[in-house]
Tab-separated table of C-alpha atoms and ligand atoms in Angstrom:
chain	number	residue	atom	x	y	z
A	206	MET	CA	89.877	128.555	76.497
A	207	ILE	CA	94.361	129.148	77.175
A	208	ASN	CA	95.589	132.330	76.822
A	209	LYS	CA	97.584	131.112	74.601
A	210	LYS	CA	99.759	134.303	75.508
A	211	TYR	CA	100.526	133.083	78.637
A	212	VAL	CA	101.524	129.603	79.232
A	213	SER	CA	101.698	128.350	81.375
A	214	PRO	CA	105.538	126.388	82.798
A	215	VAL	CA	103.719	122.716	82.668
A	216	LEU	CA	101.945	122.992	79.344
A	217	GLU	CA	105.619	123.630	77.788
A	218	THR	CA	107.351	121.083	79.705
A	219	LEU	CA	104.829	118.968	78.297
A	220	ARG	CA	104.061	119.762	75.458
A	221	ASN	CA	107.703	120.497	74.029
A	222	TYR	CA	108.527	117.095	75.322
A	223	SER	CA	109.292	114.346	72.933
A	224	LEU	CA	106.649	110.764	73.206
A	225	ARG	CA	108.653	109.162	70.946
A	226	ALA	CA	111.686	109.633	73.054
A	227	GLY	CA	109.552	109.288	76.750
A	228	ILE	CA	107.589	105.488	75.104
A	229	GLU	CA	111.512	104.253	73.590
A	230	LYS	CA	112.881	105.178	76.949
A	231	ALA	CA	110.224	102.754	79.344
A	232	ALA	CA	110.184	100.736	76.306
A	233	GLY	CA	114.381	99.725	76.896
A	234	TYR	CA	113.144	99.090	81.039
A	235	ALA	CA	110.764	97.243	80.173
A	236	ALA	CA	112.263	95.413	77.890
A	237	GLU	CA	115.426	95.225	80.294
A	238	TYR	CA	112.814	93.865	82.542
A	239	ALA	CA	111.073	90.799	80.791
A	240	ALA	CA	114.676	89.906	78.873
A	241	GLU	CA	115.913	89.493	82.746
A	242	ILE	CA	112.747	87.663	83.926
A	243	GLU	CA	114.673	84.534	84.733
A	244	ASP	CA	117.642	85.211	87.364
A	245	ARG	CA	115.769	87.684	88.346
A	246	PRO	CA	115.268	87.619	92.607
A	247	VAL	CA	111.329	85.504	92.066
A	248	TYR	CA	110.188	87.846	95.507
A	249	PRO	CA	112.447	91.286	96.253
A	250	ARG	CA	114.761	91.344	99.188
A	251	CYS	CA	114.505	93.272	101.558
A	252	GLU	CA	117.538	96.196	100.040
A	253	ALA	CA	116.013	96.449	96.990
A	254	LEU	CA	111.935	96.948	99.197
A	255	ALA	CA	114.130	99.111	100.473
A	256	GLU	CA	113.899	101.441	97.460
A	257	LEU	CA	110.350	101.669	97.050
A	258	GLY	CA	110.889	104.298	100.304
A	259	GLN	CA	112.134	106.581	97.548
A	260	LEU	CA	108.782	107.123	96.073
A	261	GLY	CA	106.825	108.017	98.277
A	262	GLY	CA	107.319	111.155	100.578
A	263	ASN	CA	105.093	114.098	100.775
A	264	VAL	CA	103.220	115.640	97.507
A	265	PRO	CA	104.875	116.668	95.101
A	266	GLU	CA	105.037	120.386	95.273
A	267	HIS	CA	105.942	121.458	91.795
A	268	PRO	CA	106.007	119.385	88.510
A	269	GLU	CA	108.170	116.143	87.515
A	270	LEU	CA	110.374	115.607	84.358
A	271	THR	CA	108.963	112.153	82.862
A	272	ASP	CA	112.516	111.205	81.948
A	273	LYS	CA	113.623	111.451	85.210
A	274	ILE	CA	109.634	109.477	86.021
A	275	ILE	CA	110.163	107.099	84.184
A	276	ASP	CA	114.066	107.044	85.662
A	277	ILE	CA	112.603	106.702	89.152
A	278	LEU	CA	110.175	103.284	87.980
A	279	GLY	CA	112.184	101.812	85.944
A	280	GLY	CA	114.725	101.580	88.659
A	281	ALA	CA	113.396	101.262	91.987
A	282	GLY	CA	109.555	99.775	90.084
A	283	SER	CA	111.305	97.378	88.157
A	284	ASP	CA	113.994	96.303	90.966
A	285	THR	CA	111.001	95.444	92.986
A	286	ALA	CA	108.346	93.754	91.197
A	287	VAL	CA	107.609	90.184	91.518
A	288	SER	CA	108.383	87.864	88.560
A	289	SER	CA	105.857	86.107	88.919
A	290	THR	CA	105.338	86.727	85.210
A	291	GLY	CA	108.884	84.753	84.971
A	292	GLY	CA	109.014	80.520	84.782
A	293	ARG	CA	110.105	80.681	87.769
A	294	TYR	CA	107.042	81.814	90.176
A	295	PHE	CA	104.928	79.477	92.248
A	296	GLY	CA	102.881	81.447	94.422
A	297	PHE	CA	98.986	81.370	94.314
A	298	VAL	CA	97.499	80.321	90.742
A	299	MET	CA	99.087	83.093	89.085
A	300	GLY	CA	99.421	83.618	85.596
A	301	GLY	CA	102.571	85.232	83.375
A	302	SER	CA	102.364	87.180	80.565
A	303	LEU	CA	102.535	85.645	77.209
A	304	PRO	CA	104.618	88.105	74.496
A	305	ALA	CA	102.026	88.278	72.462
A	306	GLY	CA	99.273	89.719	75.318
A	307	MET	CA	102.581	91.521	76.993
A	308	CYS	CA	103.853	93.200	73.246
A	309	ALA	CA	100.448	93.772	72.734
A	310	GLY	CA	99.754	95.565	76.412
A	311	ILE	CA	102.317	98.052	75.719
A	312	LEU	CA	100.196	98.611	72.227
A	313	SER	CA	97.280	99.105	73.793
A	314	SER	CA	98.681	101.669	76.908
A	315	ALA	CA	100.260	103.858	73.874
A	316	TRP	CA	96.000	103.589	71.970
A	317	ASP	CA	94.665	104.235	75.385
A	318	GLN	CA	91.440	103.849	74.462
A	319	ASN	CA	88.405	104.413	75.903
A	320	ALA	CA	86.541	100.326	75.173
A	321	ALA	CA	83.281	101.510	76.881
A	322	LYS	CA	81.081	102.292	73.589
A	323	TYR	CA	81.653	101.025	69.271
A	324	ALA	CA	81.911	104.929	69.771
A	325	MET	CA	84.243	105.088	71.024
A	326	SER	CA	86.392	102.747	70.225
A	327	PRO	CA	85.368	101.006	67.001
A	328	VAL	CA	88.567	98.386	67.815
A	329	ALA	CA	88.662	97.964	71.746
A	330	ASN	CA	84.784	96.884	70.144
A	331	GLU	CA	84.769	94.889	67.782
A	332	LEU	CA	87.666	92.819	69.529
A	333	GLU	CA	85.927	91.903	72.456
A	334	ASP	CA	82.919	90.704	69.970
A	335	ILE	CA	85.123	87.624	68.218
A	336	CYS	CA	86.484	87.183	71.952
A	337	GLU	CA	83.214	86.775	72.831
A	338	LYS	CA	83.130	83.988	69.606
A	339	TRP	CA	86.219	82.879	70.081
A	340	VAL	CA	86.513	81.596	73.797
A	341	SER	CA	82.860	80.245	73.411
A	342	ASP	CA	83.832	78.281	70.973
A	343	ILE	CA	86.938	77.368	72.822
A	344	LEU	CA	85.027	76.735	75.819
A	345	GLY	CA	82.548	74.747	73.707
A	346	LEU	CA	79.757	77.219	75.804
A	347	PRO	CA	76.007	77.029	73.887
A	348	ASP	CA	75.912	79.799	70.604
A	349	GLY	CA	75.128	82.509	71.486
A	350	THR	CA	76.729	82.747	74.882
A	351	ALA	CA	77.314	87.010	75.716
A	352	MET	CA	81.460	87.843	76.906
A	353	ALA	CA	82.695	90.668	78.540
A	354	THR	CA	86.089	91.148	80.347
A	355	VAL	CA	85.908	92.296	83.283
A	356	GLY	CA	89.220	92.717	85.419
A	357	GLY	CA	89.099	89.469	87.545
A	358	SER	CA	86.979	85.861	88.438
A	359	SER	CA	85.847	87.786	91.526
A	360	ASN	CA	84.176	90.414	89.350
A	361	ALA	CA	82.588	87.699	86.494
A	362	THR	CA	81.216	85.937	89.226
A	363	LEU	CA	79.382	89.299	90.185
A	364	ILE	CA	78.062	90.081	87.975
A	365	ALA	CA	76.666	86.802	86.428
A	366	ILE	CA	75.266	85.681	89.844
A	367	THR	CA	73.467	89.487	89.528
A	368	ALA	CA	72.022	88.394	85.811
A	369	ALA	CA	70.421	85.380	88.223
A	370	ARG	CA	69.902	86.873	90.740
A	371	ASP	CA	67.441	88.849	88.769
A	372	ALA	CA	66.345	86.669	85.850
A	373	LEU	CA	65.801	84.684	88.742
A	374	LEU	CA	63.127	87.253	90.013
A	375	ALA	CA	61.271	88.039	86.784
A	376	ARG	CA	60.223	84.615	86.678
A	377	LYS	CA	58.333	86.069	89.814
A	378	ASN	CA	57.351	88.420	87.686
A	379	TYR	CA	59.597	90.182	90.255
A	380	ASP	CA	61.467	93.370	88.468
A	381	ALA	CA	64.426	93.953	90.536
A	382	GLY	CA	66.159	96.856	88.888
A	383	ARG	CA	63.408	98.650	90.146
A	384	ASN	CA	62.144	97.698	92.724
A	385	GLY	CA	65.621	96.832	94.070
A	386	LEU	CA	65.245	92.867	96.824
A	387	PHE	CA	62.749	94.834	98.465
A	388	GLY	CA	60.429	92.088	99.567
A	389	ALA	CA	61.705	90.544	96.685
A	390	PRO	CA	60.544	86.410	96.475
A	391	GLU	CA	63.316	84.487	98.072
A	392	ILE	CA	66.306	82.980	96.436
A	393	ARG	CA	68.239	80.100	97.747
A	394	VAL	CA	71.987	79.915	96.797
A	395	VAL	CA	73.562	76.706	96.856
A	396	THR	CA	77.356	75.428	96.924
A	397	GLY	CA	80.019	73.496	97.491
A	398	ALA	CA	81.372	74.435	100.931
A	399	ALA	CA	84.721	74.697	99.707
A	400	ALA	CA	83.828	78.063	97.184
A	401	HIS	CA	85.961	80.189	96.779
A	402	PRO	CA	86.656	83.103	98.923
A	403	SER	CA	85.035	85.501	96.710
A	404	VAL	CA	82.091	83.787	96.290
A	405	TYR	CA	81.505	84.576	99.607
A	406	ARG	CA	81.921	88.170	99.328
A	407	ALA	CA	79.560	88.464	95.696
A	408	LEU	CA	76.695	87.178	97.982
A	409	SER	CA	76.315	89.165	100.302
A	410	VAL	CA	77.334	92.563	98.120
A	411	ILE	CA	75.024	91.774	95.902
A	412	GLY	CA	72.249	90.649	98.912
A	413	LEU	CA	72.026	87.348	98.986
A	414	GLY	CA	73.950	87.330	102.755
A	415	GLY	CA	77.593	85.787	102.302
A	416	GLY	CA	75.663	83.577	106.119
A	417	ARG	CA	72.577	82.236	103.944
A	418	ILE	CA	74.280	79.397	100.847
A	419	GLU	CA	73.088	76.680	101.835
A	420	GLU	CA	76.158	74.323	101.922
A	421	VAL	CA	77.035	70.806	99.805
A	422	PRO	CA	79.795	68.613	102.297
A	423	CYS	CA	82.329	69.220	100.072
A	424	GLY	CA	85.871	65.507	99.569
A	425	PRO	CA	89.041	65.994	100.555
A	426	ASP	CA	89.860	67.448	97.335
A	427	GLY	CA	87.564	70.384	97.678
A	428	SER	CA	84.624	69.135	95.104
A	429	MET	CA	81.159	68.551	96.538
A	430	GLN	CA	79.293	65.867	97.069
A	431	ALA	CA	77.034	65.399	94.528
A	432	ASP	CA	75.339	62.318	96.623
A	433	ALA	CA	74.283	65.122	98.793
A	434	LEU	CA	73.146	67.774	96.549
A	435	PRO	CA	69.086	69.501	98.513
A	436	GLU	CA	66.207	69.428	95.699
A	437	LEU	CA	66.941	71.745	93.873
A	438	ASP	CA	64.064	73.895	92.633
A	439	ASP	CA	63.898	77.269	90.156
A	440	MET	CA	64.539	79.801	92.067
A	441	THR	CA	67.582	77.960	92.979
A	442	LEU	CA	70.869	79.777	92.276
A	443	LEU	CA	73.509	76.686	91.881
A	444	ILE	CA	77.068	78.059	91.814
A	445	LEU	CA	79.933	74.699	91.870
A	446	GLN	CA	83.626	75.403	91.292
A	447	ALA	CA	86.120	74.686	87.494
A	448	GLY	CA	89.220	74.268	89.513
A	449	ALA	CA	89.234	74.025	93.664
A	450	LEU	CA	91.465	76.840	94.427
A	451	HIS	CA	93.947	74.103	96.651
A	452	THR	CA	93.428	71.693	94.902
A	453	GLY	CA	92.568	71.847	91.431
A	454	ALA	CA	89.494	69.637	91.682
A	455	PHE	CA	86.041	69.660	90.136
A	456	ASP	CA	83.028	69.049	90.092
A	457	GLU	CA	81.216	66.682	88.956
A	458	ILE	CA	79.368	68.699	86.715
A	459	ARG	CA	77.422	66.673	84.372
A	460	PRO	CA	75.528	64.681	86.444
A	461	ILE	CA	74.896	67.857	89.180
A	462	CYS	CA	74.054	70.503	85.688
A	463	GLU	CA	71.670	67.675	84.707
A	464	LYS	CA	70.118	67.401	87.849
A	465	ALA	CA	70.093	70.905	89.007
A	466	CYS	CA	68.390	71.650	84.421
A	467	ARG	CA	65.456	69.519	85.567
A	468	ALA	CA	64.665	71.006	88.234
A	469	GLY	CA	65.411	74.600	87.053
A	470	ALA	CA	68.132	76.088	89.069
A	471	TRP	CA	69.963	79.198	87.014
A	472	ILE	CA	73.865	77.423	87.514
A	473	HIS	CA	76.657	79.034	87.909
A	474	ILE	CA	80.655	77.603	87.056
A	475	ASP	CA	83.461	79.000	89.297
A	476	GLY	CA	86.134	78.469	86.439
A	477	ALA	CA	88.367	81.107	86.942
A	478	ILE	CA	90.762	78.675	86.633
A	479	GLY	CA	89.513	75.125	85.575
A	480	LEU	CA	87.217	76.471	82.121
A	481	TRP	CA	90.843	76.681	80.080
A	482	ALA	CA	90.795	72.566	80.684
A	483	ALA	CA	88.026	72.732	77.773
A	484	ALA	CA	91.119	73.776	75.575
A	485	SER	CA	92.401	69.922	75.892
A	486	GLU	CA	92.187	67.405	74.814
A	487	ASN	CA	93.480	65.567	77.876
A	488	LEU	CA	92.109	67.208	80.312
A	489	LYS	CA	88.835	68.376	79.135
A	490	HIS	CA	86.717	65.024	79.939
A	491	LEU	CA	87.224	68.023	83.904
A	492	THR	CA	84.820	70.459	82.425
A	493	ASP	CA	82.888	68.056	80.875
A	494	GLY	CA	78.204	69.551	80.845
A	495	LEU	CA	80.118	73.302	81.194
A	496	GLU	CA	77.438	73.552	78.390
A	497	LEU	CA	74.977	72.542	80.630
A	498	ALA	CA	75.089	76.303	82.807
A	499	ASP	CA	73.997	79.662	82.970
A	500	SER	CA	76.334	81.192	83.750
A	501	TRP	CA	80.507	81.015	83.828
A	502	ALA	CA	83.746	82.775	85.231
A	503	ALA	CA	86.865	82.618	83.978
A	504	ASP	CA	90.209	84.816	84.325
A	505	ALA	CA	93.142	84.976	81.409
A	506	HIS	CA	95.778	86.272	84.047
A	507	LYS	CA	95.541	82.597	84.817
A	508	GLY	CA	95.710	80.307	82.534
A	509	LEU	CA	95.201	81.266	79.544
A	510	ASN	CA	98.643	84.025	80.370
A	511	ALA	CA	97.540	86.719	79.581
A	512	PRO	CA	98.545	90.098	81.538
A	513	TYR	CA	96.794	91.921	84.345
A	514	ASP	CA	93.689	92.290	84.104
A	515	ASN	CA	91.950	90.363	82.499
A	516	GLY	CA	88.987	88.347	83.524
A	517	ILE	CA	86.032	87.243	81.849
A	518	VAL	CA	81.796	87.156	82.864
A	519	LEU	CA	79.768	84.528	79.792
A	520	CYS	CA	76.809	83.918	80.162
A	521	ARG	CA	73.804	81.995	77.926
A	522	ASP	CA	71.041	85.011	78.251
A	523	ARG	CA	72.522	87.911	76.632
A	524	GLY	CA	69.240	89.670	77.715
A	525	ALA	CA	69.803	88.641	81.790
A	526	LEU	CA	72.349	90.240	81.095
A	527	LYS	CA	71.709	93.111	79.882
A	528	LYS	CA	69.441	93.578	81.705
A	529	ALA	CA	71.575	93.325	84.670
A	530	MET	CA	74.192	95.062	84.067
A	531	GLY	CA	70.994	98.245	83.274
A	532	GLY	CA	70.801	98.120	79.418
A	533	ALA	CA	71.902	101.588	77.287
A	534	ASP	CA	68.335	102.609	78.436
A	535	LEU	CA	69.784	103.468	81.955
A	536	SER	CA	72.566	105.008	80.595
A	537	GLY	CA	72.295	107.965	80.112
A	538	ILE	CA	74.395	108.179	77.280
A	539	ASP	CA	72.469	109.831	74.094
A	540	ALA	CA	71.150	106.682	72.524
A	541	SER	CA	71.709	108.556	69.416
A	542	ALA	CA	76.022	108.759	69.736
A	543	GLY	CA	75.182	104.351	69.444
A	544	THR	CA	75.380	102.040	66.595
A	545	SER	CA	73.241	98.513	66.390
A	546	ARG	CA	77.130	97.882	67.046
A	547	ARG	CA	78.348	96.090	70.075
A	548	ASP	CA	78.923	99.004	73.267
A	549	ASN	CA	81.005	96.927	75.779
A	550	MET	CA	79.427	99.385	78.170
A	551	ASP	CA	76.144	97.471	78.411
A	552	TYR	CA	77.892	94.094	79.436
A	553	THR	CA	80.105	94.698	82.691
A	554	PHE	CA	79.419	97.474	85.421
A	555	GLU	CA	82.207	99.613	84.454
A	556	MET	CA	81.694	102.470	81.673
A	557	SER	CA	85.154	104.054	81.031
A	558	ARG	CA	87.760	101.772	80.960
A	559	ARG	CA	91.365	100.130	79.274
A	560	ALA	CA	90.521	97.569	76.216
A	561	ARG	CA	91.561	95.138	78.036
A	562	SER	CA	90.158	92.115	74.917
A	563	VAL	CA	93.475	93.504	73.119
A	564	GLU	CA	95.309	91.260	75.429
A	565	LEU	CA	92.806	88.831	75.186
A	566	TRP	CA	93.204	88.975	71.811
A	567	ALA	CA	96.480	88.968	71.192
A	568	VAL	CA	96.830	85.643	73.041
A	569	ILE	CA	94.415	83.718	72.055
A	570	LYS	CA	95.635	84.777	68.249
A	571	SER	CA	99.328	83.689	69.374
A	572	LEU	CA	98.626	79.502	70.442
A	573	GLY	CA	95.257	78.998	68.531
A	574	ARG	CA	92.717	76.784	70.203
A	575	GLY	CA	95.922	73.993	69.719
A	576	GLY	CA	98.021	76.334	71.751
A	577	ILE	CA	95.227	76.892	74.547
A	578	GLY	CA	95.416	73.103	75.079
A	579	GLN	CA	98.721	72.131	75.038
A	580	MET	CA	99.101	74.774	77.442
A	581	GLN	CA	96.704	73.123	79.935
A	582	ASP	CA	98.532	69.884	79.292
A	583	GLU	CA	102.011	71.308	80.392
A	584	LEU	CA	100.802	73.113	83.380
A	585	HIS	CA	99.501	69.565	84.254
A	586	ALA	CA	102.268	67.744	82.983
A	587	LYS	CA	104.807	70.398	85.635
A	588	ALA	CA	102.635	69.555	88.660
A	589	VAL	CA	102.458	65.755	88.792
A	590	TYR	CA	106.611	66.117	88.237
A	591	PHE	CA	106.032	68.806	91.241
A	592	ALA	CA	104.112	66.013	92.991
A	593	ARG	CA	106.209	62.908	92.211
A	594	ARG	CA	109.549	64.630	93.522
A	595	LEU	CA	107.705	66.448	96.798
A	596	ALA	CA	106.902	62.659	97.811
A	597	ASP	CA	110.272	61.302	96.723
A	598	ALA	CA	111.684	63.958	98.640
A	599	GLY	CA	109.289	62.042	101.643
A	600	PHE	CA	106.433	64.995	100.973
A	601	GLU	CA	102.265	63.679	101.103
A	602	ILE	CA	101.158	64.785	99.014
A	603	MET	CA	97.321	65.711	99.627
A	604	ASN	CA	95.669	64.842	97.076
A	605	ASP	CA	95.491	63.643	93.526
A	606	VAL	CA	97.139	65.640	90.679
A	607	THR	CA	93.962	65.728	88.229
A	608	PHE	CA	94.895	69.346	87.083
A	609	ILE	CA	97.158	71.957	87.225
A	610	GLN	CA	97.051	72.103	91.296
A	611	PHE	CA	97.938	69.605	94.538
A	612	GLY	CA	98.992	70.338	98.066
A	613	ALA	CA	101.641	69.328	99.797
A	614	HIS	CA	101.802	68.058	103.501
A	615	TRP	CA	106.427	67.691	105.500
A	616	LYS	CA	105.274	65.874	108.845
A	617	ASP	CA	103.492	68.153	110.647
A	618	ASP	CA	102.398	71.623	110.214
A	619	SER	CA	105.683	73.475	112.157
A	620	ALA	CA	108.263	71.996	109.643
A	621	THR	CA	105.846	72.330	106.841
A	622	GLU	CA	106.486	76.038	107.165
A	623	LYS	CA	110.134	75.870	107.573
A	624	ASN	CA	111.179	73.633	105.010
A	625	THR	CA	108.962	75.812	102.210
A	626	GLN	CA	109.155	79.397	102.475
A	627	ARG	CA	112.336	79.697	105.016
A	628	ARG	CA	114.043	80.791	102.585
A	629	THR	CA	111.831	82.641	100.771
A	630	GLY	CA	111.622	86.565	100.530
A	631	PHE	CA	107.978	86.531	101.335
A	632	ARG	CA	108.448	84.375	104.434
A	633	ARG	CA	110.996	88.032	105.336
A	634	LEU	CA	108.512	90.709	104.495
A	635	LEU	CA	105.647	88.502	106.768
A	636	ASP	CA	106.930	88.491	109.290
A	637	GLY	CA	108.640	92.756	109.518
A	638	ARG	CA	111.856	91.600	109.152
A	639	CYS	CA	112.492	94.132	105.601
A	640	GLY	CA	111.664	97.364	107.508
A	641	ILE	CA	110.141	99.530	104.648
A	642	GLN	CA	110.692	103.625	104.949
A	643	ARG	CA	107.034	105.769	103.808
B	1388	LIG	C1	91.366	83.223	91.142
B	1388	LIG	C2	89.960	82.620	91.473
B	1388	LIG	C3	89.527	83.282	91.522
B	1388	LIG	C4	89.196	84.681	91.865
B	1388	LIG	O1	89.315	85.760	90.366
B	1388	LIG	P1	90.234	86.214	90.533
B	1388	LIG	O2	90.362	87.018	89.271
B	1388	LIG	O3	91.434	86.722	91.233
B	1388	LIG	O4	89.646	88.075	90.906
B	1388	LIG	C5	87.635	83.843	92.530
B	1388	LIG	N1	87.362	81.840	92.310
B	1388	LIG	C6	88.335	80.893	91.914
B	1388	LIG	C7	87.989	79.083	91.671
B	1388	LIG	C8	89.833	81.400	91.554
B	1388	LIG	O5	91.332	80.139	91.858
């Protein structure tokens, strides 16, 4: 109990603080940042990065006013944020943030929902349930496919292949949830030699050994050579890729899946960036056969341009996913606190978490199925345009631009390096030329 006669200075300050004024102040900085995004440096300059020194120092001994904190973040923080949400950022395979998603995220911060259970937040669980149906429909996945939002595709793959592992072991009447992997039957893992590093990480984390994968040779574009696929069986986890990191190449999903389905293998598709191609009439041939897989990973924070962090795990077998994640019965949370409605925490390894589906829902609502497809078409058209202009300027374009990425090469490695990175702040930072005082 708080002693009513004594109120600490901290509580006194908080009690008198106008939250409305604080939110308006923060929203003011946010609006200014967003309005200037096309005029800001894409990567922060050295002078701006030096400002980050202000944020450090020793542990603050005394409370600070919220207004002051927001001023510091609105100054040094905004000055050093990377303008990845603007239209001039082409680094990595990062998406921006569509207005509906960004604004929904601001509101969602005020709601501060714990999305773990329906009883804790009906809106957060209901929105995730709605997104489950919408996303499976947009991607053309089987009815009843389960979905949950996670931090990103690394996490989505980790969760999906844990469900795969346990489901494969259950075929040998082995309960991995109870017995662990001690003395468990063998599982084979087959993937393309150009699989994303997150796949290797996930395999090693869940005890399937990142180093004992059967790698299928890939062509120069990073797609699996389907004719080099080994014999598969019903104790195999096959991991395919929809959209390779550097080239955007897709494995030949339908023929490979048909073969794997006949063998009874579990098929997981890492479609962090590529799954959204399914929404475009012009590009959906790339994902043909997608619905034959058992689980999928996708990133709404990439091709859908939802704000971070918005990854998606999808699994055909809802029961397998929930069982692998420990289900409600192992959570120690009183079942009577639950309802017959969806509890997000049954689907992933998280319990308390943000209501990510607020932003996901807002982005899907804002674009609609048609808009999501058009956005993929537009990204593809831009990549084709860039590749053509670079080719005209003498660059060698290293792959057919089938999706939204391509590699470009200029004469030799050192000339490529000089031409592409010379003037970017990122280069300066890597060179250590921006000495940041902590
Ligand atoms: C980005 C990416 C990942 C990792 O996704 P995160 O959201 O960064 O965790 C995995 N696979 C592919 C093909 C990717 O492009």
